[in-house]
XYZ file of C-alpha atoms in Angstrom:
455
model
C 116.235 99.192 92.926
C 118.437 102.621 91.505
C 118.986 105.496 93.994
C 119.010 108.217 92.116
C 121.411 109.940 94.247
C 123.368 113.843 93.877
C 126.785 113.725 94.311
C 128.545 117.377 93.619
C 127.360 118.658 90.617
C 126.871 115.635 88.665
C 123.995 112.436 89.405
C 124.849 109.248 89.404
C 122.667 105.883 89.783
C 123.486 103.499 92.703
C 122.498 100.371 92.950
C 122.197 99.953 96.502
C 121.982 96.889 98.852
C 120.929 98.636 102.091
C 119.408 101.940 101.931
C 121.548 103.859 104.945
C 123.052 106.155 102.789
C 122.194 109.630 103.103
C 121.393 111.984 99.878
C 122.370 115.325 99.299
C 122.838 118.340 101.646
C 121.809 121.638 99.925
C 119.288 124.532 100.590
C 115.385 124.188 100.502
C 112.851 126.219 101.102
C 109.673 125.075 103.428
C 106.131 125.790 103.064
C 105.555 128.250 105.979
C 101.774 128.213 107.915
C 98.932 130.252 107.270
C 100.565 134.007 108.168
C 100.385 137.669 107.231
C 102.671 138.820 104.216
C 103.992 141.813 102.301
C 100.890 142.472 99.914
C 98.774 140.326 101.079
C 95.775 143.155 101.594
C 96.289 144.046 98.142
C 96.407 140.705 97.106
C 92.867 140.390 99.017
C 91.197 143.149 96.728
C 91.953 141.767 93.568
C 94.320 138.786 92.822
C 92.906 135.966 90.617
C 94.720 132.929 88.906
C 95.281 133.344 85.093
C 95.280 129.881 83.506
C 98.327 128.237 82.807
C 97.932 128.855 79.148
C 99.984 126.983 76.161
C 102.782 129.232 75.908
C 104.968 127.661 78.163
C 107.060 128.859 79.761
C 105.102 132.145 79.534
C 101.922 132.597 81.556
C 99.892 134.801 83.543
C 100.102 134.224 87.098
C 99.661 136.512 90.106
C 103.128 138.641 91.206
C 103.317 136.992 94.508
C 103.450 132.986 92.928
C 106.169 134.405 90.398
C 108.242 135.691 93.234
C 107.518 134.026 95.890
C 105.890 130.433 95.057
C 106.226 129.310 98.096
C 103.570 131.826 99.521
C 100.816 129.840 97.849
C 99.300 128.189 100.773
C 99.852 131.391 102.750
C 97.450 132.814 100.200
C 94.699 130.124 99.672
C 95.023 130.316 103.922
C 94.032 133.891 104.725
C 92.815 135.217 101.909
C 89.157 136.976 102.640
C 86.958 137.777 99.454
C 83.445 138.989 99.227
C 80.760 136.567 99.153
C 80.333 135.185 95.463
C 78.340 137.146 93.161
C 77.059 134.494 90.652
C 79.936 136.303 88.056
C 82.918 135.241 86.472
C 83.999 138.325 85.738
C 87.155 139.326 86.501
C 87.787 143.259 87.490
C 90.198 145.477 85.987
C 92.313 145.806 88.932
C 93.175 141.919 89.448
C 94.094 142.166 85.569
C 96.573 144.708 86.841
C 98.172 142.514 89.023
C 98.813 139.720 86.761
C 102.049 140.219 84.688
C 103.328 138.331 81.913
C 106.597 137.448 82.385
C 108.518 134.238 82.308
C 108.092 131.872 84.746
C 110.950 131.169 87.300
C 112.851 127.788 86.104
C 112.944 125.326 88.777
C 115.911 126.164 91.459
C 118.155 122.785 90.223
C 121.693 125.146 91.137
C 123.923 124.083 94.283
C 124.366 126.024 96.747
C 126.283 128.967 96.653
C 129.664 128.930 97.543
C 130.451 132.486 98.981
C 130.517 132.459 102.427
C 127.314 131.734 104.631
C 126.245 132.112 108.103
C 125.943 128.801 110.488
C 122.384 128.752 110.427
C 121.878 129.324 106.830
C 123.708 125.890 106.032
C 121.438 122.289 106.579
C 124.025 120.192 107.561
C 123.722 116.649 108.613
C 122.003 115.907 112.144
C 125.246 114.053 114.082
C 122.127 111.772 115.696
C 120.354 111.517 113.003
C 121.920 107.510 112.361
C 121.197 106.074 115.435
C 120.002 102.922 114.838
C 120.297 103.278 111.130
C 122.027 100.253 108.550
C 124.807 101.594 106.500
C 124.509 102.321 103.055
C 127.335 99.695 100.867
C 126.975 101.203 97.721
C 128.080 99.861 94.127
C 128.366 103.549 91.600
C 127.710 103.623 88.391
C 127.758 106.647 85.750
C 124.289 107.885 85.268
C 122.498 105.642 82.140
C 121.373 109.141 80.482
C 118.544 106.799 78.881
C 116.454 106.864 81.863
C 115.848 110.708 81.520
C 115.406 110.334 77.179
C 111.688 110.178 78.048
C 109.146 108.542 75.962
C 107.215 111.325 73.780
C 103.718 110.951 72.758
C 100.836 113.126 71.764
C 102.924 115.925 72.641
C 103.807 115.281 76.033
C 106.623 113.389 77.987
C 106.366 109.935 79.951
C 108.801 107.862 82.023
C 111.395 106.055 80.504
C 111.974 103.386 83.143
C 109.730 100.716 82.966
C 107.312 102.589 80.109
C 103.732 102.535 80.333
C 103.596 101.834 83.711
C 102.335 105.390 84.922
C 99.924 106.993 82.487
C 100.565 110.236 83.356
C 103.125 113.098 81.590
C 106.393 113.623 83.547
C 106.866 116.895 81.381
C 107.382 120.848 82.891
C 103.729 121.496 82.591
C 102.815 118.988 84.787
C 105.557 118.948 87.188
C 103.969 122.864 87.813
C 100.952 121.877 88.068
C 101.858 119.039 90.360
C 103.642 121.473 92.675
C 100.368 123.791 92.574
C 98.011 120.847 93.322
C 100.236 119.807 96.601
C 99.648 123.087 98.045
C 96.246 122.894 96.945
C 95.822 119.868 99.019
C 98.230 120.711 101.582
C 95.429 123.981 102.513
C 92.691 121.788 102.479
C 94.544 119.406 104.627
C 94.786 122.454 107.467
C 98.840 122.605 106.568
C 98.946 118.927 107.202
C 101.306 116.345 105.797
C 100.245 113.490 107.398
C 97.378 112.098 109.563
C 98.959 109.234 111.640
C 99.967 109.935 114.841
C 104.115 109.630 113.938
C 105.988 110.722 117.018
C 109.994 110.032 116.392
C 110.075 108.278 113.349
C 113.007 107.351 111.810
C 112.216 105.700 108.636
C 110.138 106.867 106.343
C 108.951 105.877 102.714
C 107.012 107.868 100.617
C 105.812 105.913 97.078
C 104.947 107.582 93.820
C 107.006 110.711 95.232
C 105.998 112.783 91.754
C 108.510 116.238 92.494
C 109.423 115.246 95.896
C 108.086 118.538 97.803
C 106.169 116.079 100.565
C 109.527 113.937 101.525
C 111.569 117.681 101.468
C 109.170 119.077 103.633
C 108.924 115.424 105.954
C 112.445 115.703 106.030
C 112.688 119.282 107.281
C 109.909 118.691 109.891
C 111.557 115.246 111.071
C 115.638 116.127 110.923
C 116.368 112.479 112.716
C 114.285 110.595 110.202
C 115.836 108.885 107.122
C 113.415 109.889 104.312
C 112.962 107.853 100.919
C 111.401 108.610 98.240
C 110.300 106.501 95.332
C 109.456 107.390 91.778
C 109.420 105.831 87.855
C 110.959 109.175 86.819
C 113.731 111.322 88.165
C 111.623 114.724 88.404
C 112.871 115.276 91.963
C 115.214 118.732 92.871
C 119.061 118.109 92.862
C 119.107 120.163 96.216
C 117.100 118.509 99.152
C 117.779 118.089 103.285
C 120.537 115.865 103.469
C 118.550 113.333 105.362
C 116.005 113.117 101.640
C 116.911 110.760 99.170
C 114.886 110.159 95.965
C 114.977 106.307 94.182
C 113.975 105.165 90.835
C 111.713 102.155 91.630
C 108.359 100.513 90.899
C 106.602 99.759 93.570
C 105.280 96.548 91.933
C 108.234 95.119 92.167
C 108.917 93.005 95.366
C 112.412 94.766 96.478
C 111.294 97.138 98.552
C 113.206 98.543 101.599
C 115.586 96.071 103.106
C 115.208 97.207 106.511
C 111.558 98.092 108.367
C 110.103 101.512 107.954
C 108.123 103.441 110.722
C 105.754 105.311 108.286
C 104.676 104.086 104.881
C 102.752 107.034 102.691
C 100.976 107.349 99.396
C 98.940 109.901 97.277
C 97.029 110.193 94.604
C 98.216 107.366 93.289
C 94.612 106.304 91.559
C 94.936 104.456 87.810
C 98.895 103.453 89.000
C 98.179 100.468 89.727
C 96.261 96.703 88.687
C 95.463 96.190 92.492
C 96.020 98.689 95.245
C 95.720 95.992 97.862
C 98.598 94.947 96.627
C 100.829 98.176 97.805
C 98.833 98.101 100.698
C 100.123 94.442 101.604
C 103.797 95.296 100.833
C 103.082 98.568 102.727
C 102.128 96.413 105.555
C 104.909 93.718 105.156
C 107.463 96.553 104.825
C 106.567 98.168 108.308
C 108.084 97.538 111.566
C 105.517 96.264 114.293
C 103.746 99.223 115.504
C 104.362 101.592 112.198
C 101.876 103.674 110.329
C 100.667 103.433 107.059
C 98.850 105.960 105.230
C 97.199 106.519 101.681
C 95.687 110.520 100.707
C 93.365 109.433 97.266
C 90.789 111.477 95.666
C 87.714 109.904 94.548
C 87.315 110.665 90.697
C 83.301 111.161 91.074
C 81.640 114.717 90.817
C 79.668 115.031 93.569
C 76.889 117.910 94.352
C 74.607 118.577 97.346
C 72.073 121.021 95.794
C 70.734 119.947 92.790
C 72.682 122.044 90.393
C 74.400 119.115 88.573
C 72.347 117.622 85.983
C 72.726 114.342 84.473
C 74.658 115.560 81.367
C 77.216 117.484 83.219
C 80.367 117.095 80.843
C 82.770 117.094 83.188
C 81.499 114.112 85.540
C 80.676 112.365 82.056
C 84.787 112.429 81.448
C 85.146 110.960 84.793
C 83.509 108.199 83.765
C 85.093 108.382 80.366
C 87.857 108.005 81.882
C 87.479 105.052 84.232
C 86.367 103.147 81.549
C 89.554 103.726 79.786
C 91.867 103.252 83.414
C 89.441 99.308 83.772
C 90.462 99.322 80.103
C 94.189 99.030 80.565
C 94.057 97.567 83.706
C 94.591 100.125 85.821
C 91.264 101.516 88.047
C 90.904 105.125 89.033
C 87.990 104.461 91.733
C 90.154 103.407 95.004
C 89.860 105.816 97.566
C 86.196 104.944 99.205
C 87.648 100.967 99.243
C 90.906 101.747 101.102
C 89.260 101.590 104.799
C 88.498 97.973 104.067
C 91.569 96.894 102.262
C 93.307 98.460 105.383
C 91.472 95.996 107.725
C 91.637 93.289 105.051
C 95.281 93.640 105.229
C 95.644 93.305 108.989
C 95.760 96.795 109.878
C 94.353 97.902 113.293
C 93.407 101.231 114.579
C 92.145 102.125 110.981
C 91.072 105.818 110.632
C 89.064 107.551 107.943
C 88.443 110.791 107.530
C 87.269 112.601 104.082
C 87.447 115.879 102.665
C 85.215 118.064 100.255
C 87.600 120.188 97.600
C 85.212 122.248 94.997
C 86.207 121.956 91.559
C 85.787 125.882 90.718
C 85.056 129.095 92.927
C 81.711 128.425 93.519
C 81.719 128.638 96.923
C 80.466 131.517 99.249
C 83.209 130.429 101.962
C 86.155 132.298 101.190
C 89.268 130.390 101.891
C 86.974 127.700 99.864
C 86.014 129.675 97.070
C 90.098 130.533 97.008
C 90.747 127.063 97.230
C 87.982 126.432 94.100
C 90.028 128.931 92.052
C 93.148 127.593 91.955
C 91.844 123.824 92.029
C 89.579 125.147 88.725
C 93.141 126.319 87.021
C 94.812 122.658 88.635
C 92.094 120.566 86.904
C 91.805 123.035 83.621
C 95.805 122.368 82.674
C 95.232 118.954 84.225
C 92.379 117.102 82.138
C 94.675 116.601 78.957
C 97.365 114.902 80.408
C 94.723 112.657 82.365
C 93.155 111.818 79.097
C 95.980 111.238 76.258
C 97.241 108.318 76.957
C 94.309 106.352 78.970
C 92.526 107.604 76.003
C 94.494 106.634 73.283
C 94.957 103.492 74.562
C 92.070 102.460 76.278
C 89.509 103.938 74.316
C 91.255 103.879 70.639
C 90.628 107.715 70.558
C 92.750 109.853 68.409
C 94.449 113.107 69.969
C 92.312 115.114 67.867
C 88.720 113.304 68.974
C 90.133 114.027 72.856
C 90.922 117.816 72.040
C 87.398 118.279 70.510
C 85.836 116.113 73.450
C 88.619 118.159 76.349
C 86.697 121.606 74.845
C 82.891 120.819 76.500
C 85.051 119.207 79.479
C 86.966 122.343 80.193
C 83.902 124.478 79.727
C 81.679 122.419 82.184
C 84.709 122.440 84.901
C 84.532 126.373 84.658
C 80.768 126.805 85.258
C 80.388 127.876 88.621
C 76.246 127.585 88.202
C 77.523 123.927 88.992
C 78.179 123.211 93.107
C 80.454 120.208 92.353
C 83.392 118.923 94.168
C 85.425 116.112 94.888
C 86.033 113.858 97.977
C 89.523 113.014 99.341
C 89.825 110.110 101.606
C 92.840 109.960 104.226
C 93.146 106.401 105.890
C 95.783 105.779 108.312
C 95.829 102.302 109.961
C 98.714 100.946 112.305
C 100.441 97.682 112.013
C 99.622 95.224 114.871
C 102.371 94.162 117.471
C 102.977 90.588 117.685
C 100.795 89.858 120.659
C 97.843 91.947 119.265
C 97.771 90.597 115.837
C 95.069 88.547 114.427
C 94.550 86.703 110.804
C 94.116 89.062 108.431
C 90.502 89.216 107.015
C 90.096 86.954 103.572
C 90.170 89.293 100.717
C 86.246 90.639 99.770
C 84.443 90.683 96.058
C 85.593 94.079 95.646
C 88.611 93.874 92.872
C 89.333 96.976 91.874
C 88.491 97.159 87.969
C 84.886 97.201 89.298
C 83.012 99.215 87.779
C 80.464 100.247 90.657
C 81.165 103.999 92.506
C 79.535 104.174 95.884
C 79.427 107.680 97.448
């Protein structure tokens, strides 16, 4: 297992034996709750979201995300817009508000070294490692080979163990990856997590991707030790000092040495050959009475009126594309089988609940015909990189064949005549103590790479 850990300016790999060390103290910025805001009436009559568009890092995005990103989920949450009127025209004055200027590089500079008040400084908690292992560390320079990532098609992948992920690790999607977690974090109601945590003090968070949940977990639970684990180090330099971000794979069998309280994953669909098989080292790697919990969309297109035909291109590249994932080994449709694998593990108290997110503005409800919009722009830059290289590979497809095939996808995901959306299932399940646990049920005839989608 590396730590990728911050040390001063520089980074440096660890390979670490016990995982009590802390990471790096520096300035963050948390997501703040559903409130009123400079512009946000304005922002009411008019704003739309611009697509990403090709010429990064130029685009057309609302003044308030340039400035102020981290008023996105203030946005999606009180935003009020007239009922839909079956258009997708957009007026002259939300043009206006849309500017194209660069966009803000991601914040990767220390903290600033004039002068600053108490309160403006995050500074360690003196409590915060009660109870916690020390961290014996062995330092080595940084291997700069782990961040020459692996180009293909045009896009970026991880360099550490390659091929494993499918997905790009490149600037585009690391934006679009930020925009999708507040995405989900509205839907959600502003919440992280499900599970009933109450002091936790150890807390793992696989397939990290930017690291924005474990910065925000760490600023909401100060006395917690937060880790986060990821196949490329796309994580900011500047986190709560109780945050620390580690280059692993979570197939491997070193994970934590010591027992977390909380174990978390998202969208972690077409990572893996068997997802029971993070759910059983999720179990294993919890302390009697700890939480586990998995957030995973379900790739199918779902519609409750009739408007979705049988041809409907973009629910035809979902399948397209889980052919591909069974392919290669790795299977998109998870997230309707994790209640069961939860109980199959030995998981008690196991808790389901699932969530309806639109893929355009369709909608007539207006937080979630707000919350269509931006998901429409999320899945519009997204459908490439969630095509290249399952394509490529699984399919034999040239990049050419998927950017013809991408142009009736991207079409079809814009056509609000269409009342589609997707389901997200949360499952939270609790680890028995010893005097309530039972055998684990026998594993069922429901290996992943099946090819069957219930609802």
């Amino acid at each position: 297992m590396i730590a990728a850990q911050r040390r001063g300016k520089g980074l440096q790999l660890c390979r670490t034996e016990t995982s009590g060390s802390r990471g790096i103290s520096g300035k963050c910025c948390p997501v703040g709750v559903p409130q009123a805001f400079p512009g946000a009436e304005q922002l009411a009559r008019g704003a739309v979201i611009t697509p990403f568009g090709k010429e990064r890092p130029r685009a057309r995005l609302p003044w308030f995300w340039l400035h102020h990103p981290h008023n996105l989920p203030r946005v999606l949450g009180c935003l009020l817009l007239e009922p839909d009127t079956g258009t997708t025209t957009r007026s002259d004055e939300a043009a206006d508000m849309s500017l194209t200027i660069p966009l803000p590089p991601r914040d990767t500079s220390p903290p600033s070294s004039e002068p600053q008040s108490p309160g403006s400084i995050i500074a360690p908690d003196s409590e915060a490692s009660d109870g916690m292992q020390s961290c014996d560390t062995s330092t080595k320079s940084v291997n700069q080979s782990i961040f020459d990532y692996v180009r293909e098609n045009g896009r970026t992948y991880h360099r550490y163990k390659p091929g494993s992920y499918p997905f790009p690790n490149d600037q585009p999607e690391l934006d679009r990856m930020d925009v999708q977690y507040e995405i989900i974090k509205v839907l959600f109601k502003f919440r992280n997590y499900f599970a009933p945590l109450e002091d936790p003090r150890r807390i793992l968070d696989i397939g990290t991707g930017t690291g924005k949940w474990a910065i925000e977990m760490g600023n909401e639970f100060p006395r917690a030790e937060i880790t986060g684990t990821d196949l490329s180090p796309t994580q900011p330099e500047w986190v709560p000092n109780n945050v620390k971000f580690v280059i692993d794979d979570a197939n491997e069998e070193d994970w934590m040495a010591y027992p977390m309280d909380y174990v978390h994953t998202r969208l972690l669909l077409g990572c893996f050959e068997d997802f029971r098989e993070i759910i059983a080292k999720g179990f294993q790697s919890l302390r009697p009475g700890g939480w586990m919990e998995s957030q995973e969309i379900m790739p199918t297109v779902y519609c409750d009126d009739g408007t979705m035909g049988p041809d409907f291109a973009f629910a035809e590249w979902t399948r397209t594309q889980d052919q591909a994932a069974m392919n290669v080994g790795k299977p998109m449709r998870i997230a309707n089988k994790l209640k069961r694998w939860y109980e199959q593990a030995g998981f008690v108290d196991v808790h389901e609940e699932v969530f309806k997110l639109p893929i355009n503005g369709w909608p007539k409800d207006p937080q979630f015909k707000m919350l269509g919009k931006f998901n429409e722009e999320n899945y519009l830059e997204g459908v490439q990189a969630w095509s290249l290289q399952l394509f490529t590979r699984g399919l034999n497809w040239t990049k050419d064949e998927i950017e013809v095939y991408l142009v009736h996808v991207r079409k079809a995901i814009s056509n609000r005549s269409v009342h589609g959306y997707h389901k997200i299932f949360v499952v939270w399940g609790r680890k028995p103590f010893e005097h309530e646990a039972g055998i684990p049920s026998p594993p069922a005839d429901d290996h992943p790479s099946s090819s069957k989608s219930a609802a």
